[in-house]
């Protein structure tokens, strides 16, 4: 297996990207293709991994870098020799089974659309994000769409549900993942006309649809695959992150506010650290862009070496399956109905 | 001042409603009008407050009750002698300065629209909910709309911003409250066409507009008045509640998982209780329906006596001002521009 990594994308590139990817390479039965400025990548590798074989790590030179400030379409069109575009092209040309980037999300979406093309029948590719179910150790749920499409039609949401189900099975090994529709009430008459229509389509589908899901339930894992438009998905993800962070901080402040509670804080430190690890977004893997002809994963812009390490691992797991082909078949099947 | 309370609405009516309202009556310089089945209300009052004067508490008889399962429009049209409709009519007829109900939200919205009518220039009344800023002790922010209108036009969102600003000033005494637009990024080019247009309108307005606000920031209080459609408002409120609750539970479980951390838990108990009180939705007051010709407040369906007590207090504070008239003038002024 070969996995391409955009070594130049993200706030901490290339140092953290190269280190994390190289660490994953040592463990995986795969070759990591580090795409970017050869000189910069080599310098990083020499600092940390003076002893690696080309079975494990190869460098693919690319002279340009797409920056966060770049306008997506313009950047992809003009920076043809950028690390991001080259890495996507490796997937297109069959030279890599998947690619990952922590760079400009819009540009990554655009590069995927322009270089790989949409899967037939898919109008809108979507970004999928995994989040841990706070109430249940070790379980994850996914949100589709996590931010690519602010406004959606019922047909788009149906595509998200099918793509999400295929992906969840591949990433987490569950045969018939449950699908929930994020809505403002559980009754099928709730929400916008778009959601009411989507509810009916999901009810008639072959998916394991469990109905509408209220936002309040999201931390309890009401379904494996949570379907919503990208605006709501973005709000759910960022608010969950924000509330968790602020609540943990408030607790820390409360503990530090008296000598007695400070002593108590020392005694619970070990358990709190375990909890903090659970909330650690660095270990959740990466977010695939589904609906294009190839495996592309978006990593968090501020990914550390540790985050990259986990992201490459999870991408390799998914790449060992056959997600793109399965999505193609799944969409073909249900659109025939 | 006279405040009407729908004694029959909500999961714990009439017992908790009557008790909470009566407790508030003892402290406030106001008369509480308990609306509902006289016999039931009297029985509750006799159990707990055998000694009250009619300056403090009066009963207004109403034979019917609107249930949670009732269809809003049908219920308001057919149950003319219901406690909810009668209480709204007291506001319409100038016999009460405000009314509160923990009953069917849709019916309360409908009764307000049909009996009080919209303020001129307002197309869509909105529900406003106050939430504590987790990161800042004692400060509140409000969300408009919190769930009444799933789909909104820029003009509706502008109305929400103006109404919210007037309400915030009245409820929290801040002269020029800041207004933020909930969006998926801070740049003015972010979000749906509706939000982009709203951004431009807010920028040109006389309001203290601070720009787009990402969901991640909501627990940090990025603005006093957070504007969004009712779908997003509902998601933000319910998810905040859900994540806080689940995180607190996860911490409790973590503490109880070892003998050492259990001992630590005892030492931090006092501080944790303070934090829990801060997150206690019972003390936040009630949610006004703004945009109609009168003050109507929605209380949480499962309100306890304590929640009702706080809600009546906050309603009295707002009723001592002149919110409806101020909204009327504010909307007139800006729509002239």
XYZ file of C-alpha atoms in Angstrom:
674
model
C 0.000 0.000 0.000
C 1.131 3.536 -0.754
C -0.089 6.614 1.073
C 0.687 10.138 -0.111
C 1.053 12.881 2.483
C 1.063 16.577 1.608
C 4.156 17.491 3.607
C 3.742 21.249 3.105
C 0.081 21.763 4.167
C -0.980 22.945 7.618
C 0.166 25.347 10.311
C 3.041 23.101 11.432
C 4.317 21.944 8.047
C 6.653 20.516 7.140
C 8.204 19.630 10.536
C 5.247 18.031 12.335
C 3.782 16.480 9.186
C 7.025 14.774 8.241
C 7.672 13.533 11.761
C 4.185 12.145 12.287
C 4.057 10.489 8.880
C 7.530 8.984 9.312
C 6.577 7.585 12.695
C 3.493 5.946 11.198
C 5.598 4.606 8.319
C 7.824 2.670 10.729
C 4.807 0.705 11.968
C 2.644 0.328 8.898
C 2.951 -2.206 6.134
C 2.893 0.651 3.651
C 5.088 3.134 1.846
C 4.598 6.789 2.724
C 5.081 9.223 -0.139
C 6.044 12.591 1.297
C 5.048 15.210 -1.258
C 6.637 18.662 -1.211
C 9.938 20.513 -1.377
C 12.511 17.739 -1.371
C 15.160 19.821 0.394
C 12.848 20.794 3.263
C 11.515 17.279 3.706
C 14.991 15.763 3.648
C 16.188 18.204 6.272
C 13.356 17.146 8.582
C 13.915 13.461 7.935
C 17.631 13.749 8.556
C 17.006 15.419 11.871
C 14.785 12.664 13.175
C 15.012 9.539 11.036
C 18.518 9.217 9.682
C 17.956 5.512 9.119
C 14.949 4.762 6.891
C 14.533 2.649 3.796
C 12.762 3.644 0.588
C 10.301 0.819 1.242
C 9.003 2.925 4.062
C 9.432 6.521 2.970
C 9.841 8.138 -0.426
C 9.954 11.800 -1.331
C 7.986 13.164 -4.276
C 9.227 16.616 -5.173
C 6.754 19.472 -5.664
C 8.001 23.045 -5.840
C 4.908 25.033 -4.814
C 2.770 25.334 -1.698
C -0.917 26.230 -1.474
C -1.346 28.609 1.448
C -4.355 28.958 3.743
C -5.060 32.430 2.382
C -5.129 31.253 -1.252
C -8.450 31.223 -3.041
C -9.230 27.540 -3.608
C -10.121 27.398 -7.304
C -7.457 29.884 -8.319
C -4.802 28.115 -6.239
C -5.521 24.684 -7.684
C -5.567 26.071 -11.242
C -2.350 28.070 -10.980
C -0.209 26.105 -8.529
C -0.033 22.964 -10.597
C 3.233 21.892 -9.020
C 1.991 22.288 -5.459
C 2.366 19.511 -2.906
C -1.392 19.252 -2.469
C -2.256 18.985 -6.154
C 0.607 16.548 -6.793
C -0.478 14.332 -3.907
C -4.052 14.198 -5.226
C -2.690 13.355 -8.674
C -0.787 10.401 -7.214
C -4.156 9.015 -6.119
C -5.692 9.733 -9.515
C -2.840 7.974 -11.317
C -2.986 4.904 -9.099
C 0.427 5.657 -7.587
C -1.069 6.109 -4.129
C -4.066 4.419 -2.468
C -4.937 7.514 -0.462
C -3.663 11.016 0.312
C -3.779 13.226 3.379
C -3.399 16.980 3.767
C -3.624 19.460 6.647
C -3.733 22.347 4.171
C -6.442 24.704 2.856
C -9.757 22.788 3.076
C -11.407 24.564 0.163
C -8.392 23.922 -2.050
C -8.324 20.253 -1.054
C -12.012 19.954 -1.924
C -11.397 21.708 -5.243
C -8.326 19.628 -6.083
C -10.307 16.456 -5.325
C -13.194 17.558 -7.530
C -11.014 18.730 -10.418
C -8.404 15.958 -10.391
C -10.451 12.947 -9.264
C -13.958 13.911 -10.331
C -17.257 13.080 -8.661
C -18.492 9.535 -8.315
C -21.311 9.054 -10.817
C -24.638 9.988 -9.261
C -23.134 12.167 -6.531
C -23.944 15.835 -6.923
C -22.177 17.057 -3.767
C -19.163 15.408 -2.143
C -19.115 15.731 1.643
C -16.601 15.883 4.462
C -16.978 13.286 7.191
C -15.770 13.853 10.735
C -15.520 11.256 13.492
C -16.314 12.278 17.038
C -16.080 10.157 20.179
C -19.350 9.313 21.906
C -18.697 10.991 25.265
C -21.101 8.689 27.082
C -19.600 5.446 25.758
C -15.929 4.521 25.909
C -14.254 3.689 22.624
C -17.285 4.296 20.418
C -17.284 6.844 17.615
C -20.033 8.433 15.595
C -19.578 10.284 12.317
C -21.103 13.504 11.034
C -21.859 13.873 7.317
C -21.621 16.641 6.079
C -19.148 18.281 8.417
C -18.846 21.533 6.508
C -18.543 21.271 2.731
C -22.125 22.165 1.758
C -24.018 24.866 3.652
C -27.291 24.259 1.850
C -28.537 20.837 0.810
C -31.436 19.205 -0.988
C -33.003 15.948 0.223
C -31.129 14.083 -2.500
C -27.786 15.410 -1.216
C -28.637 14.351 2.335
C -29.580 10.886 1.061
C -26.201 10.620 -0.668
C -24.529 11.605 2.616
C -26.443 8.874 4.456
C -25.379 6.199 1.964
C -21.766 7.353 1.773
C -21.576 7.665 5.548
C -22.902 4.141 6.059
C -20.330 2.666 3.680
C -17.550 4.653 5.318
C -18.588 3.783 8.869
C -18.604 0.089 8.032
C -15.156 0.364 6.541
C -13.649 2.521 9.294
C -15.280 0.872 12.326
C -16.205 -2.598 11.072
C -19.913 -2.410 11.900
C -22.068 -4.184 9.345
C -25.266 -2.130 9.357
C -24.509 1.195 11.066
C -27.484 3.152 12.339
C -28.333 6.426 10.603
C -29.945 9.427 12.316
C -31.110 12.731 10.865
C -30.195 15.761 13.004
C -33.424 17.680 13.575
C -35.190 19.911 16.091
C -37.525 17.166 17.290
C -37.921 13.404 16.946
C -41.340 13.390 15.273
C -41.278 12.922 11.495
C -43.224 16.147 10.979
C -40.446 18.264 12.532
C -38.038 20.620 10.818
C -37.751 22.272 7.433
C -39.506 20.964 4.299
C -36.110 19.599 3.184
C -35.751 17.554 6.371
C -39.334 16.295 6.264
C -38.791 15.012 2.730
C -35.413 13.499 3.664
C -37.062 11.711 6.592
C -39.518 10.021 4.237
C -36.775 9.038 1.789
C -34.644 7.586 4.594
C -37.627 5.690 5.976
C -38.150 3.981 2.632
C -34.436 3.306 2.087
C -32.464 0.140 2.766
C -30.402 1.946 5.399
C -30.650 1.276 9.133
C -32.528 4.545 9.732
C -33.368 5.238 13.375
C -35.241 8.513 12.827
C -34.655 12.112 13.795
C -32.037 12.881 16.391
C -32.035 15.973 18.609
C -28.784 17.870 19.127
C -29.055 17.244 22.885
C -28.478 13.520 22.256
C -25.357 13.856 20.092
C -22.904 13.299 23.012
C -24.772 10.076 23.843
C -24.308 8.531 20.393
C -27.926 8.298 19.172
C -26.733 6.838 15.833
C -23.474 5.813 14.170
C -23.997 8.087 11.182
C -25.457 11.547 11.827
C -26.733 13.226 8.682
C -27.111 16.995 8.310
C -26.172 19.844 6.001
C -22.671 21.253 6.303
C -23.801 24.354 8.182
C -25.411 22.343 10.961
C -22.524 19.858 10.903
C -20.044 22.680 11.383
C -22.083 24.114 14.265
C -22.376 20.712 15.964
C -18.662 19.956 15.698
C -17.371 23.343 16.757
C -19.880 23.810 19.547
C -19.164 20.343 20.987
C -15.477 21.148 20.952
C -16.053 24.588 22.482
C -18.397 23.484 25.248
C -16.201 20.539 26.241
C -13.120 22.729 26.359
C -14.789 25.531 28.314
C -16.426 23.112 30.748
C -13.117 21.349 31.431
C -11.477 24.738 31.934
C -14.247 25.851 34.315
C -13.727 22.681 36.343
C -9.990 23.255 36.476
C -10.558 26.838 37.632
C -13.021 25.633 40.272
C -10.517 23.098 41.569
C -7.747 25.706 41.770
C -9.955 28.150 43.641
C -9.394 26.721 47.135
C -6.633 24.893 48.982
C -8.902 21.996 49.858
C -10.188 21.466 46.352
C -6.629 21.841 45.047
C -5.629 18.891 47.228
C -8.637 17.009 45.873
C -7.550 17.935 42.367
C -4.242 16.152 42.891
C -6.043 12.961 43.845
C -8.290 12.952 40.766
C -5.513 14.016 38.385
C -4.959 10.540 36.951
C -8.627 9.959 36.135
C -9.015 13.451 34.703
C -6.055 12.880 32.402
C -7.719 9.735 31.037
C -10.834 11.771 30.346
C -8.801 14.512 28.700
C -7.178 11.917 26.435
C -10.620 10.773 25.410
C -11.519 14.320 24.383
C -8.204 14.723 22.577
C -9.068 15.543 18.993
C -5.549 14.543 17.914
C -6.350 10.860 18.147
C -9.589 10.829 16.143
C -7.977 10.312 12.766
C -8.759 12.383 9.730
C -11.790 13.507 7.805
C -12.347 11.882 4.412
C -13.866 13.753 1.493
C -16.430 11.268 0.217
C -18.045 11.303 -3.204
C -14.940 11.693 -5.349
C -13.070 8.978 -7.255
C -10.300 8.397 -4.761
C -9.447 8.526 -1.076
C -8.629 12.018 0.173
C -8.355 12.845 3.882
C -8.365 16.271 5.474
C -6.290 16.602 8.640
C -6.819 19.425 11.132
C -4.925 22.563 10.108
C -2.980 22.690 13.339
C -2.118 18.982 13.342
C 0.833 17.984 15.502
C 3.115 15.054 14.683
C 0.955 12.944 16.985
C -2.237 13.919 15.134
C -0.603 13.157 11.774
C 0.576 9.802 13.096
C -2.997 8.821 14.071
C -4.439 10.238 10.867
C -2.103 8.202 8.666
C -2.949 5.076 10.648
C -6.692 5.567 10.222
C -6.303 6.426 6.535
C -4.310 3.219 6.018
C -7.062 1.206 7.692
C -9.689 2.686 5.388
C -7.447 2.350 2.321
C -7.068 -1.379 2.995
C -10.776 -1.678 2.248
C -12.615 -0.693 -0.872
C -14.622 2.349 0.152
C -14.713 4.249 -3.138
C -15.902 1.219 -5.100
C -18.465 0.370 -2.419
C -19.831 3.922 -2.458
C -20.066 3.728 -6.244
C -22.105 0.518 -6.047
C -24.236 1.676 -3.145
C -25.206 4.923 -4.906
C -25.878 3.076 -8.163
C -28.116 0.575 -6.383
C -30.277 3.026 -4.513
C -30.587 5.546 -7.335
C -31.925 2.748 -9.539
C -34.841 2.235 -7.157
C -47.872 45.232 38.491
C -49.879 42.133 37.626
C -48.391 38.936 36.233
C -50.538 36.114 34.884
C -49.274 32.556 35.231
C -50.763 29.625 33.326
C -51.137 27.319 36.314
C -52.113 24.284 34.225
C -49.315 24.196 31.613
C -46.207 22.006 31.854
C -45.233 18.529 33.032
C -45.493 19.428 36.714
C -48.658 21.527 36.648
C -50.403 22.653 38.664
C -48.413 21.730 41.802
C -44.946 23.085 40.937
C -46.287 26.054 38.981
C -48.514 27.220 41.807
C -45.817 26.747 44.436
C -43.115 28.556 42.471
C -45.402 31.424 41.494
C -46.698 31.829 45.039
C -43.189 31.906 46.418
C -42.259 34.662 43.951
C -45.464 36.536 44.865
C -44.384 36.786 48.498
C -41.262 38.708 47.481
C -42.383 40.757 44.517
C -44.197 44.057 44.511
C -46.768 42.531 42.179
C -49.982 40.557 42.090
C -49.781 37.072 40.613
C -52.859 35.948 38.699
C -52.983 32.158 38.743
C -55.034 31.095 35.721
C -56.632 27.646 35.582
C -59.047 25.335 37.365
C -59.898 27.205 40.540
C -60.446 24.049 42.588
C -57.071 22.561 41.676
C -55.211 25.811 42.244
C -56.913 26.403 45.592
C -56.034 22.909 46.740
C -52.357 23.557 45.997
C -52.401 26.957 47.630
C -54.083 25.633 50.756
C -51.456 22.956 51.084
C -48.578 25.386 51.041
C -49.738 28.953 51.522
C -52.747 29.010 53.795
C -52.067 32.640 54.599
C -51.938 34.883 51.526
C -53.696 38.078 50.652
C -55.458 38.878 47.384
C -52.925 41.685 46.897
C -50.405 38.966 46.284
C -52.295 36.124 44.661
C -55.565 35.961 42.767
C -57.130 33.043 40.960
C -58.645 33.468 37.499
C -60.791 30.478 36.665
C -60.391 28.691 33.311
C -62.020 25.311 32.767
C -59.881 23.837 29.979
C -56.247 22.797 29.581
C -54.159 22.738 26.404
C -52.112 19.542 26.439
C -48.644 18.991 24.973
C -50.053 16.619 22.367
C -52.657 19.127 21.144
C -52.177 20.630 17.704
C -51.394 24.325 18.328
C -53.808 26.124 16.004
C -56.652 23.707 16.621
C -56.136 23.847 20.389
C -56.148 27.641 20.556
C -59.229 27.833 18.320
C -61.280 25.235 20.176
C -60.128 25.519 23.786
C -61.206 29.117 24.270
C -61.580 28.689 28.005
C -58.131 27.184 28.497
C -55.736 28.541 31.098
C -53.178 29.442 28.434
C -55.565 31.365 26.173
C -57.171 33.135 29.123
C -53.806 34.180 30.492
C -52.769 35.632 27.122
C -56.099 37.468 26.971
C -55.380 39.061 30.339
C -52.293 40.614 28.737
C -54.280 41.680 25.669
C -56.958 43.319 27.831
C -54.453 45.187 29.984
C -55.353 43.158 33.061
C -51.849 41.713 33.286
C -48.467 43.209 32.375
C -47.050 39.862 31.338
C -47.914 36.154 31.275
C -45.886 32.982 31.674
C -46.604 29.403 30.628
C -44.726 26.101 30.754
C -47.250 24.544 28.361
C -47.257 23.589 24.663
C -44.787 25.962 22.932
C -46.539 25.921 19.557
C -49.872 26.704 21.191
C -48.338 29.544 23.194
C -46.852 30.991 20.012
C -50.213 30.637 18.251
C -52.187 32.137 21.140
C -49.770 35.083 21.222
C -50.111 35.644 17.475
C -53.895 35.274 17.390
C -54.773 37.125 20.604
C -52.052 39.809 20.720
C -51.115 40.167 17.058
C -47.721 40.973 15.558
C -45.975 44.264 16.178
C -46.242 46.319 12.999
C -43.299 45.603 10.716
C -42.480 42.231 12.283
C -43.130 39.303 9.986
C -41.910 36.557 12.323
C -41.979 36.720 16.126
C -39.089 34.882 17.763
C -38.327 33.055 20.990
C -35.382 34.352 22.992
C -33.394 32.155 25.355
C -30.785 33.290 27.866
C -27.734 31.131 28.456
C -24.925 31.707 30.930
C -21.509 32.467 29.485
C -19.602 29.488 30.858
C -16.285 31.321 30.725
C -17.476 34.395 32.614
C -19.241 34.369 35.972
C -22.617 36.067 36.115
C -22.773 37.094 32.460
C -25.552 35.953 30.148
C -25.926 35.943 26.393
C -29.202 35.519 24.507
C -30.040 33.507 21.413
C -32.632 34.844 18.963
C -34.358 32.824 17.477
C -34.268 29.888 19.845
C -36.670 27.691 17.895
C -39.763 29.387 16.504
C -38.683 29.786 12.854
C -36.707 27.022 11.146
C -36.146 29.006 7.962
C -35.499 32.740 7.883
C -34.904 35.541 5.430
C -32.343 38.305 6.053
C -35.169 40.652 7.039
C -36.350 38.227 9.743
C -32.825 37.916 11.128
C -32.526 41.713 11.187
C -35.764 41.921 13.177
C -34.339 39.349 15.606
C -31.197 41.451 16.044
C -33.182 44.600 16.823
C -35.661 42.871 19.121
C -32.854 41.018 20.882
C -30.921 44.235 21.493
C -33.939 45.941 23.037
C -34.673 42.897 25.174
C -31.080 42.469 26.333
C -30.929 46.091 27.431
C -34.142 45.684 29.367
C -33.284 42.336 30.952
C -29.590 42.931 31.725
C -29.303 46.714 31.816
C -26.580 47.040 29.186
C -26.973 50.111 27.016
C -25.596 48.998 23.671
C -25.393 45.201 23.715
C -23.104 43.578 21.160
C -24.720 41.566 18.359
C -23.111 38.551 16.665
C -24.306 36.453 13.736
C -23.801 32.707 14.221
C -21.944 31.480 11.159
C -19.411 28.863 10.015
C -16.538 31.334 9.833
C -15.753 34.888 10.873
C -15.129 36.328 7.393
C -18.054 38.257 5.913
C -18.047 36.018 2.829
C -18.872 32.903 4.885
C -22.123 30.974 5.048
C -25.322 30.806 3.052
C -26.520 33.627 0.756
C -29.038 34.545 3.486
C -26.278 34.999 6.062
C -24.045 36.947 3.686
C -26.867 39.384 3.005
C -27.711 39.625 6.713
C -24.071 40.397 7.472
C -24.154 43.390 5.128
C -27.453 44.644 6.579
C -26.130 44.339 10.137
C -22.912 46.107 9.183
C -24.894 49.102 7.924
C -27.293 49.109 10.874
C -27.188 51.218 14.024
C -26.667 48.099 16.141
C -23.432 47.236 17.933
C -22.608 44.506 15.397
C -19.392 42.599 16.128
C -19.477 40.322 13.084
C -19.831 36.599 12.524
C -19.445 34.290 15.481
C -18.374 30.658 15.256
C -20.239 28.048 17.296
C -16.972 27.151 19.052
C -16.974 30.580 20.735
C -20.537 30.484 22.081
C -19.504 29.260 25.576
C -17.065 32.191 25.778
C -19.739 34.855 25.176
C -18.575 36.356 21.864
C -21.581 38.739 21.869
C -24.534 39.614 24.096
C -27.102 38.908 21.378
C -26.514 35.886 19.133
C -28.642 35.948 15.988
C -29.538 32.817 14.003
C -32.537 31.009 12.531
C -34.599 28.868 14.891
C -33.148 25.614 13.593
C -29.589 26.623 14.406
C -30.735 28.222 17.679
C -32.388 24.992 18.732
C -29.266 22.994 17.853
C -27.011 25.400 19.771
C -29.173 25.361 22.898
C -29.823 21.645 23.035
C -26.282 20.650 22.146
C -24.788 22.994 24.773
C -27.095 21.476 27.354
C -26.312 17.928 26.209
C -22.539 18.318 26.063
C -22.353 20.063 29.452
C -24.484 17.378 31.063
C -22.597 14.473 29.504
C -19.204 16.009 30.284
C -20.152 16.572 33.930
C -21.408 12.979 34.104
C -18.198 11.663 32.532
C -16.192 13.559 35.150
C -18.323 12.159 37.955
C -17.856 8.638 36.600
C -14.108 9.209 36.315
C -13.947 10.378 39.918
C -15.940 7.371 41.151
C -13.727 4.924 39.278
C -10.950 4.667 41.887
C -10.656 4.928 45.665
C -8.054 7.658 45.429
C -9.989 9.815 43.013
C -13.117 9.226 45.096
C -11.314 10.760 48.076
C -10.274 13.656 45.837
C -13.877 13.990 44.726
C -14.954 14.645 48.294
C -12.477 17.496 48.589
C -13.645 19.237 45.388
C -17.341 18.641 46.077
C -18.034 22.180 47.253
C -16.467 23.823 44.217
C -18.146 21.364 41.852
C -21.523 22.154 43.376
C -20.985 25.866 42.694
C -20.195 25.015 39.084
C -23.253 22.810 38.843
C -25.405 25.660 40.134
C -24.010 27.841 37.385
C -25.076 25.288 34.772
C -28.487 24.943 36.399
C -31.005 25.837 33.728
C -33.649 26.367 36.416
C -32.204 29.724 37.392
C -31.951 31.265 33.901
C -35.431 32.740 33.840
C -37.852 32.283 30.993
C -37.890 32.751 27.255
C -39.907 35.700 25.929
C -41.767 35.550 22.640
C -40.777 38.833 21.032
C -42.569 40.539 18.164
C -46.127 40.364 19.484
C -48.118 43.126 21.185
C -47.588 42.004 24.759
C -45.178 40.218 27.069
C -45.415 36.439 26.873
C -42.811 34.157 28.441
C -42.283 30.473 27.779
C -41.007 28.446 30.724
C -39.331 25.046 30.298
C -41.911 22.250 30.043
C -40.474 20.386 33.008
C -40.161 23.492 35.195
C -39.911 22.846 38.917
C -41.229 25.257 41.541
C -37.725 26.693 41.756
C -37.587 27.295 37.997
C -41.021 28.946 38.058
C -39.917 31.130 40.951
C -36.900 32.403 38.997
C -38.926 32.768 35.796
C -41.564 34.938 37.472
C -38.845 37.109 38.970
C -37.150 37.677 35.623
C -40.490 38.315 33.899
C -41.332 40.924 36.536
C -38.005 42.639 35.956
C -38.664 42.860 32.215
C -42.302 43.892 32.728
C -41.176 46.837 34.842
C -39.595 48.242 31.687
C -41.221 49.044 28.407
C -39.935 46.360 26.046
C -42.890 46.034 23.703
C -43.109 49.764 23.091
C -39.344 50.004 22.632
C -39.370 47.179 20.095
C -42.179 48.918 18.254
C -40.151 52.147 18.029
C -36.902 50.428 17.195
C -38.449 48.458 14.312
C -40.230 51.551 13.023
C -37.001 53.550 13.088
C -34.829 51.104 11.248
C -37.408 50.076 8.679
C -37.769 53.727 7.741
C -34.117 53.868 6.747
